[in-house]
XYZ file of C-alpha atoms in Angstrom:
458
model
C -79.462 -7.146 45.756
C -75.940 -6.015 46.524
C -74.147 -4.088 43.761
C -70.808 -5.696 44.694
C -69.422 -8.156 42.134
C -67.228 -11.021 43.407
C -63.630 -10.558 42.342
C -62.496 -12.793 39.473
C -58.857 -13.651 39.053
C -57.789 -12.153 35.732
C -55.342 -14.038 33.471
C -51.788 -13.475 34.656
C -49.451 -11.416 32.538
C -47.561 -13.091 29.718
C -44.500 -14.909 31.032
C -41.271 -13.456 29.725
C -39.481 -15.979 27.537
C -35.946 -15.094 26.589
C -35.164 -15.371 22.900
C -31.909 -17.127 21.903
C -29.052 -14.670 21.485
C -28.424 -14.467 17.724
C -25.542 -12.017 18.166
C -23.726 -14.361 20.554
C -24.168 -17.232 18.109
C -22.904 -15.168 15.196
C -19.908 -14.014 17.248
C -18.940 -17.628 18.019
C -19.380 -18.650 14.380
C -17.291 -15.694 13.212
C -14.463 -16.693 15.559
C -14.587 -20.315 14.391
C -14.677 -19.295 10.719
C -11.628 -17.136 11.359
C -9.770 -20.215 12.611
C -10.947 -22.133 9.532
C -9.492 -19.468 7.255
C -6.198 -19.718 9.115
C -6.018 -23.513 8.656
C -7.035 -23.233 4.998
C -4.112 -20.871 4.354
C -1.691 -23.260 6.076
C -3.034 -26.190 4.029
C -2.622 -24.171 0.817
C 1.034 -23.491 1.735
C 1.647 -27.192 2.389
C 0.055 -28.124 -0.949
C 2.499 -25.815 -2.729
C 5.441 -27.422 -0.889
C 4.176 -30.898 -1.799
C 3.955 -29.887 -5.465
C 7.632 -28.847 -5.587
C 8.930 -31.690 -3.403
C 8.909 -34.410 -6.066
C 11.185 -37.208 -7.334
C 13.469 -36.254 -10.304
C 12.090 -37.114 -13.721
C 14.938 -39.469 -14.725
C 14.522 -41.408 -11.488
C 10.799 -41.710 -12.131
C 11.413 -42.979 -15.678
C 13.967 -45.534 -14.476
C 11.619 -46.666 -11.766
C 8.818 -46.948 -14.308
C 11.022 -49.077 -16.605
C 12.124 -51.378 -13.785
C 8.569 -51.713 -12.533
C 7.374 -52.693 -16.012
C 10.192 -55.233 -16.309
C 9.384 -56.631 -12.897
C 5.742 -57.067 -13.890
C 6.846 -58.986 -17.007
C 9.061 -61.259 -14.884
C 6.248 -61.893 -12.453
C 4.005 -62.811 -15.370
C 6.648 -65.263 -16.693
C 7.020 -66.767 -13.236
C 3.309 -67.284 -13.109
C 3.298 -69.025 -16.500
C 6.171 -71.351 -15.466
C 4.429 -72.145 -12.249
C 1.233 -73.011 -14.116
C 3.167 -75.343 -16.489
C 4.886 -77.150 -13.611
C 1.561 -77.466 -11.793
C -0.033 -78.939 -14.934
C 2.793 -81.536 -15.276
C 2.512 -82.371 -11.578
C -1.218 -82.968 -11.965
C -0.568 -85.299 -14.945
C 2.075 -87.229 -12.974
C -0.288 -87.600 -10.017
C -3.097 -88.821 -12.289
C -0.918 -91.487 -14.032
C 0.616 -92.537 -10.738
C -2.835 -93.023 -9.270
C -3.947 -95.200 -12.176
C -0.705 -97.236 -11.993
C -1.108 -97.908 -8.292
C -4.634 -99.120 -8.912
C -3.373 -101.527 -11.624
C -0.618 -102.821 -9.333
C -3.229 -103.528 -6.717
C -5.297 -105.565 -9.160
C -2.178 -107.492 -10.291
C -1.188 -108.331 -6.747
C -4.712 -109.496 -6.007
C -4.648 -111.937 -8.932
C -1.136 -113.232 -8.218
C -2.033 -113.990 -4.632
C -4.456 -116.668 -5.816
C -1.644 -118.925 -7.308
C 2.094 -119.502 -7.088
C 2.853 -119.187 -10.797
C 4.767 -116.219 -12.044
C 4.220 -116.739 -15.765
C 2.628 -118.991 -18.433
C 5.803 -121.094 -18.845
C 5.572 -122.264 -15.266
C 1.951 -123.292 -15.830
C 2.850 -125.240 -19.008
C 5.659 -127.004 -17.179
C 3.281 -128.071 -14.435
C 0.706 -129.338 -16.955
C 3.379 -131.418 -18.739
C 4.464 -132.990 -15.459
C 0.938 -134.042 -14.614
C 0.315 -135.438 -18.105
C 3.527 -137.522 -17.883
C 2.386 -138.989 -14.584
C -0.992 -139.894 -16.015
C 0.633 -141.354 -19.134
C 2.949 -143.633 -17.060
C -0.031 -145.797 -15.995
C 1.273 -146.203 -12.469
C -1.271 -143.950 -10.789
C -4.305 -145.060 -8.939
C -7.653 -144.217 -10.450
C -8.383 -141.690 -7.745
C -5.045 -139.872 -8.236
C -5.455 -139.942 -11.961
C -8.866 -138.272 -11.728
C -7.473 -135.682 -9.329
C -4.599 -134.852 -11.707
C -6.963 -134.604 -14.683
C -9.067 -132.110 -12.726
C -5.955 -130.111 -11.752
C -4.802 -130.028 -15.396
C -8.200 -128.572 -16.357
C -7.817 -125.853 -13.689
C -4.286 -125.052 -14.822
C -5.367 -124.687 -18.422
C -8.090 -122.244 -17.301
C -5.525 -120.347 -15.226
C -3.291 -120.198 -18.275
C -6.042 -118.418 -20.197
C -6.538 -115.883 -17.334
C -2.832 -115.289 -17.127
C -2.971 -113.488 -20.509
C -4.902 -110.592 -18.976
C -2.386 -110.421 -16.115
C 0.416 -110.003 -18.597
C -1.498 -107.200 -20.339
C -1.992 -105.481 -16.965
C 1.716 -105.759 -16.251
C 2.566 -104.220 -19.618
C 0.194 -101.302 -18.865
C 1.924 -100.743 -15.518
C 5.306 -100.686 -17.236
C 4.024 -98.112 -19.763
C 2.727 -95.879 -16.929
C 6.134 -95.941 -15.285
C 7.728 -94.797 -18.544
C 5.182 -91.934 -18.883
C 5.891 -90.735 -15.350
C 9.622 -90.715 -16.032
C 9.131 -88.652 -19.205
C 6.849 -86.138 -17.421
C 9.321 -85.697 -14.561
C 12.088 -85.166 -17.069
C 9.973 -82.534 -18.846
C 9.130 -80.870 -15.512
C 12.823 -80.602 -14.697
C 13.430 -78.850 -18.002
C 10.878 -76.143 -17.103
C 13.235 -74.294 -14.737
C 12.480 -71.092 -12.797
C 16.065 -70.347 -11.772
C 16.919 -67.871 -14.525
C 13.629 -66.011 -14.116
C 14.093 -65.917 -10.334
C 17.587 -64.500 -10.726
C 16.255 -61.787 -13.025
C 13.478 -61.043 -10.530
C 16.002 -60.569 -7.729
C 18.166 -58.326 -9.910
C 15.294 -56.002 -10.837
C 14.019 -55.922 -7.259
C 17.480 -54.957 -6.054
C 17.617 -52.087 -8.574
C 14.224 -50.821 -7.420
C 15.322 -50.955 -3.792
C 18.413 -48.959 -4.709
C 16.298 -46.272 -6.364
C 13.969 -46.142 -3.365
C 16.954 -45.706 -1.060
C 18.284 -42.810 -3.156
C 14.784 -41.235 -3.168
C 14.169 -41.802 0.563
C 14.991 -38.197 1.555
C 12.447 -36.754 -0.827
C 9.820 -39.299 0.169
C 10.426 -38.658 3.866
C 9.995 -34.915 3.307
C 6.813 -35.462 1.304
C 5.487 -37.803 3.982
C 6.241 -35.178 6.624
C 4.286 -32.608 4.599
C 1.420 -35.076 4.169
C 1.359 -35.710 7.945
C 1.217 -31.973 8.670
C -1.593 -31.515 6.168
C -3.467 -34.440 7.694
C -3.123 -32.856 11.149
C -4.535 -29.575 9.797
C -7.447 -31.421 8.190
C -8.101 -33.034 11.575
C -8.133 -29.600 13.230
C -10.532 -28.355 10.540
C -12.823 -31.281 11.282
C -12.754 -30.247 14.938
C -13.711 -26.671 13.988
C -16.527 -27.952 11.777
C -17.738 -30.077 14.683
C -17.763 -26.999 16.954
C -19.640 -24.990 14.291
C -22.234 -27.744 13.992
C -22.483 -27.879 17.778
C -23.048 -24.097 18.047
C -25.685 -24.227 15.323
C -27.356 -27.301 16.782
C -27.473 -25.761 20.266
C -28.902 -22.521 18.850
C -31.460 -24.439 16.781
C -32.452 -26.425 19.871
C -32.771 -23.208 21.905
C -34.796 -21.556 19.139
C -37.006 -24.620 18.843
C -37.557 -24.568 22.606
C -38.233 -20.821 22.439
C -40.887 -21.326 19.753
C -42.395 -24.227 21.719
C -42.420 -22.159 24.938
C -44.016 -19.222 23.138
C -46.659 -21.508 21.671
C -47.272 -23.117 25.072
C -47.519 -19.656 26.668
C -49.963 -18.547 23.971
C -52.120 -21.609 24.537
C -51.925 -21.117 28.322
C -53.058 -17.507 28.003
C -55.837 -18.508 25.619
C -56.987 -21.157 28.098
C -56.844 -18.729 31.022
C -58.632 -16.019 29.037
C -61.239 -18.527 27.903
C -61.849 -19.631 31.506
C -61.791 -15.980 32.637
C -64.369 -14.981 30.014
C -66.515 -18.012 30.847
C -66.349 -17.096 34.534
C -67.290 -13.496 33.742
C -70.193 -14.692 31.642
C -71.256 -17.040 34.424
C -71.111 -14.181 36.925
C -73.189 -11.956 34.641
C -75.762 -14.718 34.267
C -75.862 -15.231 38.033
C -76.321 -11.484 38.517
C -79.123 -11.524 35.951
C -80.794 -14.395 37.838
C -80.555 -12.478 41.110
C -82.005 -9.397 39.426
C -84.857 -11.477 37.984
C -85.603 -12.950 41.390
C -85.605 -9.510 42.990
C -87.650 -7.713 40.336
C -90.160 -10.553 39.987
C -91.075 -10.131 43.668
C -92.210 -6.537 43.099
C -95.929 -6.075 42.341
C -96.686 -5.404 38.685
C -97.337 -1.834 37.500
C -95.624 -0.436 40.603
C -93.922 2.253 38.581
C -97.055 3.074 36.553
C -99.206 3.332 39.702
C -96.640 5.578 41.356
C -96.490 7.729 38.237
C -100.311 8.080 38.110
C -100.507 9.017 41.793
C -97.712 11.546 41.351
C -99.680 13.175 38.535
C -102.887 13.066 40.621
C -101.019 14.894 43.380
C -99.836 17.391 40.790
C -103.290 18.169 39.391
C -105.153 17.708 42.702
C -103.137 18.844 45.748
C -105.822 17.384 48.008
C -105.286 13.865 46.652
C -103.984 11.377 49.268
C -101.489 8.833 47.918
C -102.047 5.110 48.530
C -98.378 4.118 48.250
C -96.152 4.740 51.250
C -92.996 5.347 49.165
C -93.898 7.745 46.364
C -91.730 7.527 43.291
C -89.071 10.202 43.351
C -89.341 12.830 40.677
C -85.949 11.899 39.346
C -87.165 8.333 38.760
C -90.119 9.431 36.633
C -89.143 10.034 33.002
C -89.577 13.667 32.242
C -89.274 13.665 28.461
C -90.288 10.193 27.278
C -93.242 9.243 25.123
C -95.359 6.110 25.237
C -96.289 3.930 22.281
C -94.698 6.436 19.898
C -97.455 8.947 20.630
C -96.740 12.477 19.409
C -97.317 15.180 22.016
C -99.480 18.027 20.713
C -99.851 21.245 22.682
C -103.056 23.293 22.669
C -102.830 26.406 20.587
C -103.055 28.696 23.612
C -100.822 26.669 25.989
C -97.444 27.994 27.101
C -94.614 25.765 28.388
C -92.322 27.300 30.981
C -89.868 26.073 33.569
C -90.713 27.168 37.102
C -90.442 26.186 40.699
C -93.010 23.660 41.840
C -96.123 25.562 42.993
C -99.724 26.016 42.035
C -100.176 25.041 38.386
C -102.211 28.177 37.708
C -100.283 31.151 36.439
C -100.956 34.081 38.799
C -100.317 37.767 38.426
C -98.898 38.185 41.889
C -95.124 38.687 41.738
C -92.830 37.045 44.204
C -90.925 39.142 46.670
C -87.723 40.599 45.268
C -88.757 39.884 41.645
C -90.426 41.910 38.947
C -94.030 41.254 38.153
C -94.308 39.000 35.137
C -96.440 40.040 32.231
C -99.887 38.567 32.575
C -101.171 36.386 29.780
C -104.858 36.879 29.338
C -105.678 33.210 28.636
C -102.368 31.266 29.110
C -102.467 27.821 30.711
C -99.062 26.555 31.951
C -97.984 22.855 32.337
C -94.445 21.663 33.105
C -92.661 19.712 30.299
C -92.123 16.564 32.402
C -95.863 16.440 33.204
C -96.644 16.619 29.504
C -94.266 13.697 28.844
C -95.751 11.640 31.697
C -99.325 12.159 30.480
C -98.231 11.149 27.006
C -96.601 8.005 28.393
C -99.917 7.067 30.056
C -101.840 7.859 26.834
C -103.916 10.532 28.609
C -104.970 13.662 26.760
C -103.192 16.838 27.726
C -105.574 19.468 29.251
C -105.506 22.621 27.157
C -107.115 24.757 29.822
C -107.975 24.689 33.512
C -111.540 23.573 32.844
C -110.243 20.278 31.421
C -108.254 19.359 34.542
C -111.170 17.448 36.179
C -111.390 15.253 33.074
C -107.646 14.636 33.301
C -107.990 13.688 36.983
C -110.841 11.306 36.139
C -108.733 9.708 33.400
C -105.830 9.313 35.827
C -108.061 7.673 38.450
C -109.505 5.325 35.833
C -105.972 4.423 34.737
C -105.039 3.843 38.394
C -107.971 1.469 38.890
C -107.074 -0.345 35.679
C -103.484 -0.913 36.858
C -104.574 -2.072 40.319
C -107.168 -4.483 38.915
C -104.566 -6.183 36.692
C -101.733 -6.001 39.210
C -102.105 -9.437 40.856
C -102.548 -11.358 37.594
C -99.681 -9.522 35.907
C -97.462 -10.079 38.955
C -98.017 -13.859 38.727
C -97.303 -13.776 35.013
C -94.107 -11.786 35.632
C -92.965 -14.311 38.272
C -93.627 -17.234 35.890
C -91.669 -15.563 33.096
C -88.849 -14.732 35.505
C -88.703 -18.358 36.718
C -88.639 -19.628 33.118
C -85.897 -17.197 32.193
C -83.946 -18.097 35.353
C -84.156 -21.810 34.435
C -82.733 -21.046 30.977
C -79.948 -19.042 32.560
C -79.197 -21.862 35.044
C -78.919 -24.310 32.121
C -76.514 -21.949 30.391
C -74.493 -21.677 33.624
C -74.349 -25.494 33.802
C -72.905 -25.579 30.271
C -70.316 -22.990 31.261
C -69.388 -25.048 34.361
C -68.980 -28.123 32.127
C -66.702 -26.173 29.768
C -64.607 -24.895 32.686
C -64.332 -28.425 34.116
C -63.323 -29.806 30.698
C -60.666 -27.100 30.366
C -59.313 -28.028 33.814
C -59.146 -31.742 32.911
C -57.381 -30.972 29.628
C -54.881 -28.829 31.502
C -54.132 -31.675 33.948
C -53.657 -34.171 31.090
C -51.264 -31.823 29.266
C -49.273 -31.244 32.446
C -49.013 -35.017 32.963
C -47.839 -35.579 29.371
C -45.220 -32.834 29.657
C -43.969 -34.334 32.927
C -43.472 -37.712 31.225
């Protein structure tokens, strides 16, 4: 498997977001507050001028007296007006009743030609004289008798007509009295007094016009300054609002940048994890193809070659010495050296310690019964759980143990290789499932990012 790792795009650096300039804002506010102080001083000066520009006390007292008198006159005028209105309402009410009575009287008089009871009596007497003369025909006599009966009935009704007429005459008298009373309630004197007081007040106002004009001018100037102050306050609010909006946007941008970086880092970390898992799968696939106990077999054959130089290796690519652990132990086994064994470091040569010195070197002191084994060989034998030979006579037993161990590894190699492949496939399937979850997370992150971008665009 290649050792090269595909390049992954790292999260980009944090985007620089400029913070609102607090100093610039404060400078603007300081300038505006300076203008406010200036206007406040001018307004204070105007207030002092307004306090001293006042109407004289005697004029104010006279005006107060005239105003009070005018209010009294207005009240009297109102009372007179109410009285006249009340009399007018009474006149209208009586006049309405009288007109109604006149209508009833006219309706009754239209039914006959008699004006009073005397005329009716005169007519009855005439008819009775005619009947009493005996010269009338029976038919005429009956007709006259019937007419006399009607006239006598009319005479009785005529009494109510006379009463109605008397009531009408009384109403006319009442109206005359009310009109006379209304005329007596005159408003002329009060009106004259009203005009006199009003004229006096106008005269005072005219005399005081200069002072009032000056005060009004001062009021207008003060109003203009208040208007300018309002403008300054509006600018201050605008500066603060703009700064607040900028600061709010700054905070929002910083938060958005933080979330963006978190998303990118999350995707980056997920991608790294996915890559590591893929590399682990590739390593599993590669290592599972190797025969089981390859390393152990190579180690045994290396040791066989060490103890028996005539041994012919079965593997074509012997394990390099650097790949064989030189100081490891197997199964926690403690390495024990024979009492007469000596460990030394030396160049690789015959494992027996000779007394022949090399050329250019001093002859080493001969040990009468020393048996020398290299430290890495001791560690390798311990790893294979093979007893360490304490003397040269035990080397054949060590070689036999190594060959037995070699046969044991080779006999189990095929079965163990299949088992290793099965375990590797199972582990690879688990890793593929984990990669699928990571892909789903990355896809979900991408969708969320698209949705957020769409919402921000709207």
